Structures are given as structure tokens and as C-alpha cells.
Tab-separated table of C-alpha atoms in Angstrom:
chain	number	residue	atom	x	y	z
A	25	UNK	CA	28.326	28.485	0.806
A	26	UNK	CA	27.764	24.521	0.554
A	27	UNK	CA	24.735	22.729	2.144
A	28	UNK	CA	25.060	19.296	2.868
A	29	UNK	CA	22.336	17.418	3.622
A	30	UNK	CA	21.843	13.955	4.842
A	31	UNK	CA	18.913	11.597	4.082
A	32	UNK	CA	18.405	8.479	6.221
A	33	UNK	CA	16.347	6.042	5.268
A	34	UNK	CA	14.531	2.854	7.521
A	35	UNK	CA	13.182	0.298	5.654
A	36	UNK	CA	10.791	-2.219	7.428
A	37	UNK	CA	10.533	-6.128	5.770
A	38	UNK	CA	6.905	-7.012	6.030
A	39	UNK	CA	7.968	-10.633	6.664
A	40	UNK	CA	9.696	-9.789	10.087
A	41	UNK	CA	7.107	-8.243	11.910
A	42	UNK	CA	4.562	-10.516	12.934
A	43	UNK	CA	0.902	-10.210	11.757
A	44	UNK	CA	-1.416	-7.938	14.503
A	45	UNK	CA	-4.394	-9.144	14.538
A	46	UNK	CA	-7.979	-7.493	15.416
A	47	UNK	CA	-10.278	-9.054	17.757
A	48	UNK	CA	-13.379	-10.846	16.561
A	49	UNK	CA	-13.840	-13.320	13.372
A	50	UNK	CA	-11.872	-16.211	15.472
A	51	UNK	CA	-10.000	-13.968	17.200
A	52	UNK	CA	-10.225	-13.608	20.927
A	53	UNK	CA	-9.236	-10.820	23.561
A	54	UNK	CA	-6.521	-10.948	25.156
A	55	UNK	CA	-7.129	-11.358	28.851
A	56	UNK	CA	-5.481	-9.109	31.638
A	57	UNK	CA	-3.177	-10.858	33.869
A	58	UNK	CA	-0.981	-7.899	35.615
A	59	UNK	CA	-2.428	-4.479	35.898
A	60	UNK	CA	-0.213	-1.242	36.905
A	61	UNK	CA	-2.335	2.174	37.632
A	62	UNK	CA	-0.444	5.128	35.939
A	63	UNK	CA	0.617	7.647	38.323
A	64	UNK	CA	-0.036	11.183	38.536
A	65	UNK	CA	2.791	13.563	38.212
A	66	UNK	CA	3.106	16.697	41.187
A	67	UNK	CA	2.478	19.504	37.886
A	68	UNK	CA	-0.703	17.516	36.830
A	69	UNK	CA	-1.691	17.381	40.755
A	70	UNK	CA	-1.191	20.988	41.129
A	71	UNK	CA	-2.849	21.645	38.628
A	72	UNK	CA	-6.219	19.595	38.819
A	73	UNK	CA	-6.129	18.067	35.655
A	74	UNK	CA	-8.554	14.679	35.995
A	75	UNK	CA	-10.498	12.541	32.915
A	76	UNK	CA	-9.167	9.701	30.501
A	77	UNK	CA	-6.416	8.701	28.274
A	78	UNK	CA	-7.218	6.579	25.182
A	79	UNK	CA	-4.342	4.478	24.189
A	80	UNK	CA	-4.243	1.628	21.355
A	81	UNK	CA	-2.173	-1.039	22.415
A	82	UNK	CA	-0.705	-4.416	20.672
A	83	UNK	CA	-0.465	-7.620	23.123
A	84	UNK	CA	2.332	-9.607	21.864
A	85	UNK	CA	1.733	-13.653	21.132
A	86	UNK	CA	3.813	-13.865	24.796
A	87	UNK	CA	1.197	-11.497	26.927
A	88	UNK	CA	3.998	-8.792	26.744
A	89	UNK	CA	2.429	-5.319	25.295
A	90	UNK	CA	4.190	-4.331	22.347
A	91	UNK	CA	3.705	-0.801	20.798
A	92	UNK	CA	1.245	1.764	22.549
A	93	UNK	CA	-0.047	4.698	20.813
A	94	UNK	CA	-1.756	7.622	22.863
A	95	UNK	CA	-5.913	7.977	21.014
A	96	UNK	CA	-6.904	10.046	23.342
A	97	UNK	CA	-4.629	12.789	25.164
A	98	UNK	CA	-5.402	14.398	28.546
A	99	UNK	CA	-2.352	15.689	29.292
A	100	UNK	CA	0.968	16.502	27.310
A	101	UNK	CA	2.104	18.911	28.935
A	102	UNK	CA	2.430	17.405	32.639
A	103	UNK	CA	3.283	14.117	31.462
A	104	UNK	CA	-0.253	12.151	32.398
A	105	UNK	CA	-0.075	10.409	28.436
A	106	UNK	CA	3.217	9.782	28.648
A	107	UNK	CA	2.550	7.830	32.379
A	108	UNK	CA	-0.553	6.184	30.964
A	109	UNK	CA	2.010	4.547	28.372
A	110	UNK	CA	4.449	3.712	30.732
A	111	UNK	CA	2.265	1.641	32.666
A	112	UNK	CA	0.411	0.423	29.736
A	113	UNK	CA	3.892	-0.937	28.903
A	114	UNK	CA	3.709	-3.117	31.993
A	115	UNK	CA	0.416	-4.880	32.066
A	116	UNK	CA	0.833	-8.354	31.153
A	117	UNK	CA	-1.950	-10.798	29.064
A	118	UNK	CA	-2.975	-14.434	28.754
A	119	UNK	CA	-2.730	-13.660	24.949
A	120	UNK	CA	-5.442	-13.838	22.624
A	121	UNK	CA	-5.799	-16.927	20.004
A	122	UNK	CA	-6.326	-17.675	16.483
A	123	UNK	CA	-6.725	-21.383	15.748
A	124	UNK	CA	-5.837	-22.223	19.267
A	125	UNK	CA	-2.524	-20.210	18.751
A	126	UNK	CA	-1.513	-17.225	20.285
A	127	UNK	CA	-1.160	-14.300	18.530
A	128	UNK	CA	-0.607	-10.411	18.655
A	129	UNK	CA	-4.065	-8.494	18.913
A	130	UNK	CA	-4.323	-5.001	18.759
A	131	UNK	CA	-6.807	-4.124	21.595
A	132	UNK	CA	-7.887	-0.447	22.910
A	133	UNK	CA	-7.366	0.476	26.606
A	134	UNK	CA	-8.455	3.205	28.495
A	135	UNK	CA	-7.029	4.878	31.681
A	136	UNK	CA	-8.415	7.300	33.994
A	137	UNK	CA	-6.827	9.719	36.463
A	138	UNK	CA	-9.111	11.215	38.954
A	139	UNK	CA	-8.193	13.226	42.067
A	140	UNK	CA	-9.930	12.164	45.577
């Protein structure tokens, strides 16, 4: 018997991603511009599940966000992380500026779903 096995491999050029910057040390905040709540999914409903998700989140030099990274899960398993994200993905930013340019800034965000 013959195994064949396949290795792929990604390689990522440092000079084509763009620097991410951290706020502070000339570097401001970005500032919200467009704001969408994430929504609750029917199983999470059902199932009472209320508190916070913790995402990190880079604002692109255009306001767009960039990647988002779930920090702190609520919910995997009814999908409340994976809506945080999705609306995270549609806020937009005045972006924040280095040297009177705009840049990327990683920034933390946090969301909260509570029942009424």
C-alpha cells in the first residue's frame, strides 16, 4: 500500500502587507463612523445565552475593517462570535493617523448581546 501525501505551502512577503499599527506614540484611534449591532441567532435566543464578545480588529488606512479575530468567545456553538464578526466586518472608521497619514491600527472592540 502507497501513501501519498501532499504538502502545500503559503508564503506571505512582508513587503505586501501593509504595516498595522498600535494606537498611542503618534498614533491615533480610529474613529467610528458606521456601526452595525450583531444579531442574535433563534438557538442562542432559546437558549438564554447573554454577556460579551471580545474581538481584535484591524481598521484599514480607508476606514474599511480588515481582519477580525474573536478574544473573547461567548458563544461557538449558536453562532453569537461568528455574528459579532460579521458585523464587526461592517463598521466603517475615519481612520487613524501617523504623521497626518492614515494608516491601519489594530484596535480592540467589544460587543454585547443581552436579552430584554
Amino acid at each position: 500500500m502507497k501513501v501519498l501525501l501532499a504538502l502545500a505551502l503559503t508564503v506571505f512577503v512582508a513587503q505586501d502587507s501593509p504595516t498595522v499599527y498600535k494606537p498611542g506614540d503618534g498614533v491615533s484611534l480610529p474613529q467610528v463612523t458606521k456601526q452595525v449591532q450583531p444579531q442574535y441567532t433563534p438557538e442562542a435566543m432559546a437558549n438564554r445565552i447573554e454577556g460579551k464578545v471580545g474581538l481584535e480588529t484591524v481598521v484599514l488606512a480607508d476606514g474599511t475593517v480588515g481582519d477580525v479575530k474573536v478574544t473573547e468567545s461567548l458563544d461557538s456553538i449558536y453562532g453569537l462570535d461568528t455574528n459579532a464578526v460579521k458585523a464587526m466586518k461592517q463598521w466603517e472608521f475615519k481612520p487613524g493617523l501617523k504623521d497626518g497619514k492614515a494608516v491601519a491600527v489594530r484596535v480592540n472592540v467589544t460587543m454585547a448581546f443581552m436579552l430584554k
